[in-house]
């Protein structure tokens, strides 16, 4: 298929704007451009558009060789009068030049009149069709935006080569036909003419891609579908508008000329890159309008300052009425106006100043933390900002620090206060000079002024008042020697009455004395030592010992002072050192000695280190800086403990001897030192005993032997004199011998343990084993004698003895005593049986032969121990029981045979 373009010559110039087909055939740049146009052109009709930038960038002069045509800056060619083009092509040239005077560029333009071709319909009886190729691709067609018609408006014609032999019908599809927007285009099926039915908005649809079809009567398509591109040429139908409706900028006052304030931006919905969207900005009005402070760049919209006299204190806000116009700012371009606001930021260009040049006030003496005056200032800068907040300073008259001035954050006033008590007797008035500045740093204004401090004078009058004693100075220092003995007197603290300047009638009292070193004379304030003064005491800091003293007058008014006793150091401490050292062989072969001296620096280092001759074979001492020394091995020693005697002297020769215990270990750090058990056993410190130590050991051994010999003699004598210590018990074997004079104990346990293996004399404190749930705890001393202890059992009327329990006669080797095992096996079951029966019988008829406990009856009894009752076998030995007090009668009755 082929494409032909045509447009009626009767349409207006606006209707033809960019609706013409532009064929730009670039043979060579700046040489020749061909355009097809209608044969009849009216005045001020756009003919076409030439890309001038491809020939010359930014030309400053554009000329046409034919006065019938004029060329705009964007390359659009307009007619200057009505023209009727001949059949031959019309030619003219466009000349370009710039300000740099480069060679002039020439563009040749050829205008050809458009011809309308008429195609005839053809018919054929052939049944076989051959698909043929199109001879050329379609040429884009342009449609003018907002065209006024008349409609339908002919747009283009398509034809197929097959129409020469066959009957062809044409059709189209795509956007504008059978897609949105519907029915914008249609085609005459016989001729292939395409028409537009209504005007088009380019901002809504900027182009249409429509496909053309050629078919025979029987529906066969001899050609491929033909794509047709309809471009909508822009019409300047949209005025530009500012991007934001409310624009606010800020700029510091007193700024330099050319300071950027901000940038305004506008939007134009017309086609970008055309004259319709080339915008120009302009300031129409400034409010207030005098003087002019701002300008705007016409192309970028950047607003800058034109004057350095922007003063916020005179005018803090400016308004600018802006205009933006398209078509490069030409008068016929569309435009919009808007308003922007510019606020001036405050700078600290005004100094504060007092409302008065001088002030007078008064205060009573000895008053503190009291407000005495308020001062106001004025500042033209922005309130409640660092540029206007005041900072007050006392410049003169406050050398002793009696006053303080602050700023009230709510009122910005200066508040003058007294912070130390004033003395009327010393000074009856004080004159102060006070200055004021701003919190923020002062900025140099346009007139070049420098910051100045405003000052004022304040006279403070002091009123007299009756006051108590005065402790001046608050701290008094007295010197004393270290080691001063008790009972010595020192000068104390003295207070004065400021009215009389004397110390009469003032009493003193000590309120602070950490270690109670002193007592104070109530009348004079002098001190007397109670202890020996020791500079090395923990209560002494920096050679000073503090005492707090209160001075009171007759009516109880007081003041407090501090006495500082400065102790002069005395060399009474020898250097000391840590005696346990560890040397890790894997790390280093030496140890560092760092002694300390409790005395002051004048009696301390440099130290002198001396090694005993007995240790010099294994060790060496290397002094370092007078404060330390290195103890080094002469050769690698075995892992062991070593004793190293050394002597350390201070600078005055006062020395002390030390026996160091050095552990040589296989480790890298001391915390990892773990000597094996064998090494610990084999580690024998090299201890050398003196003659006095050996003598003490000999005397101790002799004394121990004497004690052992004495004990042996006493034991032998006792064996010979005592025949038995466990006599027949006349109280039915219920009482035993007690050798203690102490009180009995309350029964608290249910366990009684029998005495251990019997010896010749059994003196022990025992408890007999578990007796049927009842316990008796007592102290016993007895001897188990063969046949001397018999238990009588009420069960079965049997009579049991130890011999019968043992079951036989003792052998020849028997010494007349039973073993503890025999005694326990005999007594344990029988005692348990007795106690159990006693607990079962309410009448306690079995209680006559079990052991009874007695409690503590108090001290101071005239009678002896009741333990004597168990030591008598005959009744004639119990006569003392007749003389006991009534409360012991019951106990005495248990000791006789019933």
XYZ file of C-alpha atoms in Angstrom, residues 61-750:
690
model
C 21.288 36.236 14.490
C 18.778 34.406 12.250
C 18.090 35.803 8.732
C 16.070 34.644 5.713
C 17.162 35.225 2.138
C 13.476 35.506 1.049
C 11.518 38.336 2.718
C 8.328 36.290 2.246
C 9.444 34.076 5.162
C 10.590 34.790 8.734
C 12.206 32.365 11.161
C 11.659 32.314 14.931
C 14.259 31.384 17.562
C 12.977 27.821 17.816
C 13.305 27.294 14.016
C 9.618 27.723 13.040
C 9.145 29.202 9.546
C 6.257 31.675 9.101
C 4.987 33.367 5.951
C 4.921 37.160 5.949
C 2.302 37.462 3.126
C -0.045 35.353 1.009
C 1.834 33.067 -1.367
C 0.844 30.915 -4.339
C 3.549 28.370 -4.987
C 4.312 27.452 -8.586
C 4.578 23.867 -9.752
C 8.346 24.114 -9.490
C 9.912 23.903 -6.000
C 10.524 27.230 -4.305
C 13.977 27.686 -2.710
C 15.387 30.111 -0.101
C 18.181 30.057 2.520
C 18.409 30.605 6.284
C 21.613 32.304 7.532
C 22.874 31.751 11.090
C 25.611 33.576 13.004
C 26.682 34.014 16.666
C 28.445 36.615 18.783
C 31.824 34.891 18.504
C 31.935 35.801 14.792
C 32.336 32.258 13.554
C 31.763 31.605 9.832
C 28.124 32.135 8.907
C 26.033 28.985 8.545
C 23.525 28.491 5.707
C 20.534 26.170 5.574
C 18.821 25.674 2.201
C 15.038 25.208 2.334
C 13.044 23.713 -0.612
C 9.245 24.077 -0.617
C 7.245 21.703 -2.891
C 3.527 22.028 -3.600
C 1.526 18.946 -2.561
C -0.417 17.101 -5.283
C -3.572 15.002 -4.819
C -3.636 11.735 -6.644
C -6.859 10.048 -7.827
C -7.023 6.285 -7.900
C -9.481 4.303 -9.880
C -11.159 1.114 -8.852
C -10.229 -1.996 -10.633
C -12.074 -5.330 -10.983
C -10.795 -8.817 -11.838
C -12.108 -12.325 -12.214
C -8.901 -13.981 -11.035
C -9.294 -16.455 -8.211
C -5.641 -16.716 -7.342
C -4.057 -13.712 -5.569
C -0.407 -13.091 -4.781
C 0.526 -11.058 -1.709
C 2.765 -8.137 -2.769
C 5.099 -5.924 -0.736
C 4.516 -2.224 -0.061
C 6.734 0.093 -1.973
C 7.588 2.320 1.056
C 6.868 2.808 4.742
C 4.175 5.285 5.737
C 5.117 8.848 6.477
C 4.007 10.218 9.902
C 1.018 12.481 9.686
C 0.446 15.517 11.912
C -2.804 16.768 13.379
C -3.247 20.209 14.830
C -4.400 20.372 18.469
C -7.721 22.164 18.998
C -8.397 22.327 15.241
C -11.593 24.236 14.340
C -12.487 22.131 11.299
C -14.445 21.964 9.162
C -15.102 18.388 10.210
C -14.753 15.730 9.038
C -11.212 16.835 8.273
C -9.245 14.891 5.696
C -6.102 13.493 7.239
C -4.496 11.007 4.860
C -5.133 8.500 2.023
C -3.797 4.978 1.758
C -3.716 2.773 -1.404
C -2.592 -0.725 -2.155
C -0.618 -1.735 -5.247
C -3.006 -4.650 -5.611
C -5.735 -2.185 -6.553
C -4.270 -2.150 -10.094
C -5.482 -5.695 -10.587
C -8.173 -6.339 -7.991
C -11.060 -4.651 -6.255
C -9.716 -3.520 -2.880
C -11.598 -2.373 0.247
C -9.838 -0.360 2.968
C -10.334 -0.347 6.740
C -8.538 0.922 9.877
C -8.368 -0.045 13.590
C -6.689 1.101 16.764
C -6.906 4.051 19.206
C -9.336 6.656 17.928
C -11.198 4.059 15.857
C -12.325 1.047 17.824
C -10.455 1.990 21.022
C -10.517 5.048 23.262
C -11.258 7.675 22.099
C -13.843 5.956 19.899
C -14.884 7.191 16.410
C -12.224 9.873 16.200
C -11.069 8.562 12.796
C -12.829 6.762 9.957
C -11.857 5.662 6.401
C -13.700 5.483 3.113
C -13.424 1.841 2.203
C -13.339 2.432 -1.542
C -10.908 5.354 -1.779
C -8.747 4.840 1.375
C -9.284 8.465 2.512
C -8.947 8.880 6.320
C -10.902 11.632 8.112
C -10.858 13.172 11.623
C -14.279 13.825 13.140
C -13.485 16.296 15.965
C -10.783 18.389 17.606
C -8.076 16.746 19.748
C -6.437 17.803 23.058
C -2.695 17.031 22.878
C -2.392 17.079 26.664
C -4.750 14.090 26.655
C -3.587 12.253 23.501
C -0.294 13.256 21.927
C -0.314 10.589 19.125
C -2.358 7.733 17.625
C -1.027 4.507 16.139
C -3.665 3.244 13.682
C -3.386 0.184 11.434
C -4.704 0.226 7.845
C -5.944 -2.898 6.063
C -6.522 -3.696 2.347
C -8.792 -6.657 1.496
C -10.494 -8.026 -1.581
C -14.209 -8.588 -1.898
C -13.824 -12.166 -0.709
C -11.855 -11.050 2.410
C -8.362 -11.865 1.186
C -5.579 -9.436 2.365
C -3.023 -8.967 -0.391
C -0.871 -6.705 1.827
C 0.353 -6.703 5.402
C -1.372 -4.275 7.838
C -0.014 -0.780 7.443
C 0.883 1.133 10.687
C -0.156 4.783 10.529
C 1.211 7.218 13.145
C -0.831 10.393 13.681
C 1.016 12.966 15.807
C -0.879 15.797 17.484
C 0.967 19.065 17.141
C 0.874 21.288 20.240
C -1.164 24.446 20.452
C -0.281 27.037 23.111
C -3.513 26.542 24.976
C -2.150 26.213 28.551
C -0.929 29.126 30.590
C 1.937 28.407 33.021
C 1.171 28.331 36.767
C 3.274 28.445 39.919
C 3.967 25.065 41.473
C 3.024 26.158 45.013
C 0.253 28.595 45.780
C 1.789 29.881 49.036
C 5.541 30.403 48.952
C 7.494 31.747 51.954
C 11.238 32.406 51.928
C 13.530 33.707 54.677
C 16.809 35.567 54.526
C 19.054 37.029 57.283
C 18.909 40.732 57.785
C 21.994 42.760 56.823
C 23.000 40.071 54.314
C 25.289 40.832 51.380
C 24.204 41.819 47.892
C 23.530 38.778 45.738
C 22.465 36.517 48.613
C 20.097 33.839 47.319
C 16.641 34.077 48.849
C 14.929 31.163 47.089
C 13.710 29.857 43.745
C 10.195 29.926 42.338
C 9.118 27.273 39.857
C 6.207 27.195 37.423
C 4.642 24.428 35.333
C 3.311 24.561 31.724
C 1.349 21.576 30.439
C 2.128 22.295 26.798
C 4.670 20.248 24.876
C 8.093 20.390 26.540
C 11.019 21.762 24.582
C 8.888 24.117 22.530
C 8.359 27.819 22.616
C 5.035 27.155 24.298
C 6.848 26.016 27.464
C 9.768 28.454 27.421
C 8.995 30.469 30.579
C 10.187 33.852 31.749
C 9.896 35.195 35.340
C 9.467 38.795 36.403
C 8.815 40.770 39.633
C 5.826 43.007 39.072
C 5.713 44.666 42.506
C 7.474 44.717 45.902
C 5.473 45.502 49.049
C 6.678 47.808 50.588
C 8.111 49.048 47.327
C 10.900 51.359 48.535
C 13.725 50.722 48.364
C 13.925 47.772 45.989
C 15.754 44.932 47.704
C 15.151 41.918 45.439
C 15.586 40.750 41.842
C 14.776 37.519 39.990
C 16.569 35.641 37.237
C 14.165 35.521 34.275
C 15.022 31.957 33.251
C 15.755 30.113 36.531
C 13.396 31.962 38.887
C 16.118 32.436 41.541
C 15.465 35.458 43.763
C 18.505 37.364 45.098
C 19.068 40.487 47.186
C 20.112 43.760 45.560
C 20.711 45.822 48.717
C 22.667 45.321 51.970
C 20.195 47.459 53.928
C 17.702 44.819 54.955
C 16.839 45.714 58.545
C 14.386 43.512 60.435
C 13.785 46.210 63.031
C 12.396 48.492 60.257
C 10.507 45.895 58.210
C 10.469 42.206 58.980
C 8.381 40.936 55.995
C 8.293 41.697 52.253
C 5.819 40.533 49.596
C 6.659 40.126 45.910
C 4.051 39.936 43.118
C 5.509 37.589 40.502
C 4.646 36.893 36.837
C 5.537 33.868 34.738
C 4.932 33.989 30.928
C 5.470 31.411 28.174
C 6.570 31.939 24.564
C 9.901 33.160 25.889
C 8.243 36.133 27.590
C 6.857 37.601 24.339
C 3.840 39.849 24.768
C 1.492 37.408 23.068
C 2.509 34.563 25.462
C 0.212 33.258 28.153
C 1.044 34.273 31.770
C 0.076 33.833 35.423
C 0.799 35.965 38.518
C 1.440 34.946 42.101
C 2.608 36.329 45.428
C 5.534 35.158 47.571
C 6.450 36.235 51.110
C 10.023 36.928 52.280
C 10.690 37.046 56.033
C 13.839 38.583 57.476
C 15.700 36.508 60.055
C 16.872 38.391 63.113
C 20.552 39.068 63.674
C 22.065 40.365 66.906
C 22.794 43.827 65.574
C 21.397 45.824 68.513
C 23.029 46.012 71.947
C 20.878 46.017 75.115
C 20.914 49.150 77.309
C 19.790 49.955 80.866
C 16.747 52.096 81.475
C 18.604 53.967 84.266
C 22.164 55.135 84.519
C 22.431 54.482 88.301
C 20.628 52.593 91.099
C 20.623 52.745 94.914
C 19.626 49.968 97.344
C 20.365 48.787 100.909
C 20.719 45.503 102.809
C 21.146 44.481 106.428
C 24.549 43.109 107.380
C 25.056 39.341 107.689
C 22.102 38.623 105.393
C 22.764 36.075 102.632
C 20.832 34.716 99.651
C 18.574 37.762 99.581
C 17.456 39.766 96.511
C 18.230 43.468 96.825
C 17.649 44.999 93.343
C 16.112 44.397 89.873
C 17.326 46.219 86.755
C 15.542 46.466 83.369
C 17.087 46.705 79.904
C 15.770 47.362 76.380
C 16.792 45.473 73.224
C 15.378 45.997 69.715
C 16.209 42.495 68.536
C 13.650 39.692 68.420
C 12.323 39.020 71.957
C 12.895 35.690 73.728
C 15.852 34.781 71.542
C 19.574 34.693 72.316
C 19.833 37.982 70.405
C 17.717 39.777 73.021
C 18.248 37.744 76.222
C 20.492 39.728 78.537
C 23.608 38.521 80.370
C 24.611 40.743 83.322
C 28.134 41.026 84.714
C 29.502 42.752 87.818
C 32.526 44.613 86.457
C 33.792 46.340 89.617
C 33.193 46.353 93.361
C 32.674 42.606 93.870
C 36.266 41.566 94.394
C 35.354 39.698 97.623
C 32.427 37.872 96.054
C 29.656 39.299 98.230
C 27.201 39.730 95.344
C 25.792 37.705 92.467
C 23.677 38.875 89.540
C 21.443 36.641 87.418
C 18.882 37.050 84.631
C 15.177 36.482 85.245
C 14.147 34.226 82.305
C 10.593 35.593 82.289
C 11.211 39.340 82.449
C 14.837 39.537 81.205
C 15.629 41.680 84.265
C 18.920 41.616 86.138
C 18.478 40.292 89.702
C 21.176 41.404 92.185
C 21.582 39.179 95.285
C 23.848 39.035 98.347
C 25.553 35.636 98.646
C 28.092 36.334 101.433
C 27.401 38.208 104.685
C 28.388 41.860 104.637
C 30.026 43.469 107.669
C 28.823 46.923 108.656
C 31.882 47.464 110.851
C 34.210 46.775 107.903
C 32.390 48.664 105.162
C 29.191 50.700 105.309
C 28.477 50.828 101.577
C 29.613 49.140 98.360
C 29.568 50.667 94.874
C 29.153 48.194 91.995
C 29.558 48.708 88.265
C 27.357 46.340 86.233
C 27.442 45.706 82.479
C 25.043 43.897 80.142
C 25.438 42.033 76.832
C 23.377 39.548 74.844
C 23.470 35.789 75.067
C 24.089 35.471 71.324
C 27.220 36.650 69.597
C 27.021 40.175 68.232
C 26.960 40.401 64.430
C 28.508 43.330 62.669
C 25.763 45.408 61.093
C 25.809 47.085 57.736
C 27.018 50.361 59.205
C 30.114 48.606 60.578
C 29.408 49.267 64.260
C 31.137 47.157 66.863
C 29.423 45.700 69.955
C 29.411 47.956 72.992
C 28.604 47.045 76.596
C 26.138 49.264 78.380
C 27.029 49.871 82.051
C 25.318 51.264 85.135
C 26.296 52.035 88.751
C 24.664 50.431 91.817
C 25.244 51.803 95.337
C 24.547 49.239 98.077
C 24.177 50.687 101.602
C 24.721 48.311 104.568
C 22.550 48.563 107.696
C 24.034 47.790 111.120
C 22.719 44.931 113.323
C 23.700 43.385 116.665
C 25.584 40.188 115.844
C 27.240 37.293 117.625
C 30.905 36.262 117.828
C 32.940 36.206 114.693
C 35.316 33.359 113.792
C 38.028 34.946 111.732
C 39.796 33.414 109.994
C 37.482 30.418 109.459
C 40.513 28.102 109.347
C 43.512 28.524 111.642
C 46.686 26.472 111.214
C 48.962 25.582 114.136
C 52.138 23.536 113.913
C 53.188 20.670 116.164
C 55.904 18.057 116.195
C 55.175 14.468 115.301
C 55.167 12.303 118.430
C 54.255 15.127 120.828
C 53.366 13.389 124.127
C 50.086 13.718 126.022
C 49.611 16.642 128.424
C 51.203 19.287 126.206
C 49.403 22.572 125.507
C 48.917 24.228 122.141
C 47.494 27.589 121.180
C 43.834 27.196 120.238
C 41.170 29.101 118.344
C 40.238 32.700 119.134
C 36.919 34.335 118.219
C 35.991 38.009 118.613
C 32.862 40.031 119.197
C 32.648 42.349 116.135
C 30.992 45.057 118.209
C 33.784 45.239 120.829
C 36.624 43.551 118.872
C 37.471 41.489 121.993
C 37.192 37.837 123.088
C 35.762 38.478 126.546
C 32.738 36.439 127.524
C 33.181 33.952 124.682
C 33.127 30.243 125.535
C 34.645 27.514 123.386
C 33.534 23.960 122.784
C 35.083 21.176 120.725
C 32.637 19.623 118.231
C 34.956 17.732 115.917
C 37.958 15.612 116.980
C 37.992 12.274 115.144
C 40.508 10.407 117.318
C 39.970 12.504 120.492
C 43.537 13.836 120.547
C 42.799 17.087 122.383
C 40.729 18.727 125.058
C 39.837 22.419 124.839
C 39.912 25.122 127.487
C 36.379 26.513 127.606
C 37.515 30.037 128.461
C 40.652 30.508 126.350
C 40.142 28.035 123.517
C 43.649 26.581 123.981
C 44.256 22.864 123.362
C 45.821 20.166 125.528
C 46.957 16.827 124.090
C 45.293 13.654 125.381
C 47.306 11.234 123.224
C 50.660 11.086 121.530
C 50.372 12.844 118.169
C 51.114 10.477 115.299
C 51.514 11.820 111.791
C 51.099 8.312 110.373
C 47.643 7.895 111.923
C 44.773 7.131 109.556
C 43.034 10.275 110.805
C 45.834 12.495 109.483
C 45.444 13.661 105.871
C 48.315 15.462 104.170
C 50.081 15.918 107.528
C 46.964 17.708 108.849
C 44.613 16.862 111.711
C 41.396 18.892 111.853
C 39.478 20.051 114.928
C 36.139 21.894 114.771
C 35.497 24.518 117.451
C 32.276 26.407 118.307
C 32.545 29.837 119.938
C 29.421 31.103 121.789
C 28.618 34.369 123.500
C 26.523 34.863 126.647
C 23.154 34.714 124.855
C 23.989 31.632 122.767
C 24.975 33.162 119.425
C 27.813 31.201 117.931
C 30.241 30.760 115.101
C 32.282 27.778 114.004
C 35.964 27.668 113.205
C 38.422 24.973 112.213
C 41.820 24.336 113.763
C 44.283 22.524 111.536
C 47.191 20.905 113.394
C 50.067 20.648 110.950
C 52.351 17.808 112.088
C 56.059 18.019 111.307
C 57.335 14.645 110.188
C 59.736 12.662 112.372
C 61.729 9.724 111.030
C 60.174 7.048 113.192
C 59.288 4.399 110.587
C 61.742 2.178 108.786
C 61.064 1.106 105.190
C 58.705 -1.876 104.880
C 58.289 -4.377 102.048
C 56.118 -7.304 101.031
C 58.086 -10.390 102.040
C 56.386 -12.938 99.756
C 57.700 -12.871 96.204
C 57.219 -15.119 93.171
C 59.545 -15.426 90.193
C 58.079 -17.014 87.058
C 61.000 -18.575 85.215
C 59.142 -18.560 81.899
C 58.626 -14.803 82.092
C 61.629 -13.281 83.886
C 64.391 -14.324 86.274
C 63.988 -11.485 88.759
C 61.562 -9.869 91.171
C 61.014 -6.156 91.766
C 61.327 -4.853 95.323
C 59.192 -1.783 96.048
C 59.420 -0.805 99.726
C 57.208 1.820 101.315
C 58.011 4.276 104.088
C 55.184 5.663 106.202
C 57.238 8.773 106.916
C 57.097 11.843 104.719
C 59.189 12.449 101.608
C 61.940 14.077 103.638
C 62.424 10.876 105.637
C 61.744 8.386 102.862
C 63.494 7.549 99.592
C 66.018 7.228 98.105
C 66.397 3.785 99.671
C 69.582 1.775 99.993
C 69.291 -1.995 99.548
C 71.801 -4.373 101.197
C 71.928 -8.122 100.566
C 73.090 -10.477 103.316
C 76.323 -12.350 102.571
C 74.599 -15.708 103.051
C 72.332 -15.020 100.071
C 74.851 -13.380 97.762
C 75.855 -16.743 96.226
C 72.382 -17.194 94.741
C 71.083 -13.634 94.381
C 72.071 -10.131 93.363
C 70.458 -6.788 94.196
C 70.337 -4.069 91.535
C 69.117 -0.622 92.772
C 67.015 1.223 90.224
C 65.791 4.764 90.930
C 66.190 4.982 94.692
C 62.663 3.668 95.180
C 62.972 0.184 93.749
C 65.473 -2.603 93.356
C 65.649 -5.811 91.330
C 66.340 -9.125 93.071
C 67.896 -11.329 90.369
C 69.078 -14.947 90.336
C 72.755 -15.481 89.670
C 71.796 -18.609 87.743
C 68.598 -20.541 87.110
C 67.521 -22.020 90.430
C 65.410 -25.078 91.030
C 61.689 -24.616 91.509
C 61.542 -24.165 95.265
C 61.131 -21.706 98.145
C 64.130 -19.580 99.125
C 64.713 -17.278 102.076
C 66.611 -14.111 101.194
C 67.692 -11.762 104.046
C 68.003 -8.097 103.026
C 68.325 -4.728 104.741
C 66.667 -1.489 103.533
C 67.745 2.009 104.662
C 66.011 5.326 104.069
C 67.846 8.525 103.178
C 68.832 9.161 106.797
C 70.114 5.617 107.384
C 67.138 4.382 109.399
C 66.914 0.750 108.337
C 65.084 -2.509 108.897
C 65.951 -6.112 108.144
C 63.595 -8.344 106.233
C 63.574 -12.050 105.436
C 62.066 -12.419 101.980
C 60.341 -15.655 101.010
C 60.975 -16.081 97.290
C 59.175 -18.779 95.359
C 60.785 -19.815 92.057
C 58.103 -21.346 89.872
C 57.579 -22.758 86.394
C 54.963 -20.296 85.087
C 54.433 -17.224 82.940
C 52.204 -15.271 85.318
C 52.116 -15.509 89.122
C 48.463 -16.587 89.222
C 49.397 -19.740 87.275
C 52.085 -20.820 89.711
C 51.149 -24.328 90.913
C 54.030 -26.316 92.394
C 53.576 -30.116 92.384
C 52.960 -31.973 95.651
C 56.454 -33.467 95.517
C 57.955 -30.019 95.045
C 55.884 -28.731 97.941
C 57.164 -31.577 100.165
C 60.721 -31.071 99.023
C 60.510 -27.306 99.398
C 62.543 -26.638 102.528
C 63.152 -23.009 103.341
C 66.697 -22.227 104.248
C 65.943 -21.231 107.848
C 68.913 -20.592 110.134
C 68.089 -20.958 113.858
C 69.785 -18.702 116.360
C 71.228 -19.763 119.689
C 68.245 -18.474 121.647
C 65.839 -20.490 119.489
C 67.848 -23.685 120.105
C 67.911 -22.988 123.880
C 64.134 -22.460 123.921
C 63.608 -25.784 122.151
C 65.804 -27.660 124.671
C 64.061 -26.108 127.694
C 60.659 -26.873 126.235
C 61.545 -30.515 125.691
C 62.840 -30.821 129.292
C 59.643 -29.276 130.664
C 57.501 -31.694 128.650
C 59.430 -34.694 130.031
C 58.929 -33.465 133.618
C 55.183 -33.203 133.088
C 54.965 -36.722 131.659
C 57.031 -38.152 134.570
C 54.760 -36.468 137.124
C 51.625 -37.891 135.498
C 53.149 -41.379 135.528
C 53.904 -41.161 139.253
C 50.399 -39.980 140.134
C 48.825 -42.789 138.125
C 50.934 -45.468 139.836
C 50.057 -44.158 143.323
C 46.334 -44.173 142.532
C 46.474 -47.810 141.414
C 47.981 -48.844 144.733
C 45.573 -46.965 147.028
C 42.222 -47.455 145.302
C 40.906 -51.005 145.458
C 37.506 -50.441 143.902
C 35.642 -47.484 142.578
C 32.370 -49.244 141.917
C 31.049 -50.375 145.348
C 27.902 -52.313 146.085
C 25.016 -49.987 145.598
C 22.790 -49.971 148.703
C 20.166 -48.118 146.730
C 19.500 -51.221 144.606
C 22.176 -50.369 142.049
C 20.473 -47.127 140.926
C 23.075 -44.534 141.987
C 26.609 -44.317 140.653
C 29.631 -42.372 141.756
C 29.767 -38.721 140.691
C 32.998 -36.797 140.941
C 31.637 -33.508 139.645
C 30.667 -30.617 141.876
C 28.655 -28.979 139.122
C 24.892 -28.976 138.888
C 22.935 -31.741 137.235
C 21.536 -31.220 133.767
C 18.017 -31.430 132.615
C 17.184 -34.592 130.689
C 16.901 -33.541 127.082
C 17.890 -36.666 125.166
C 16.614 -40.214 124.997
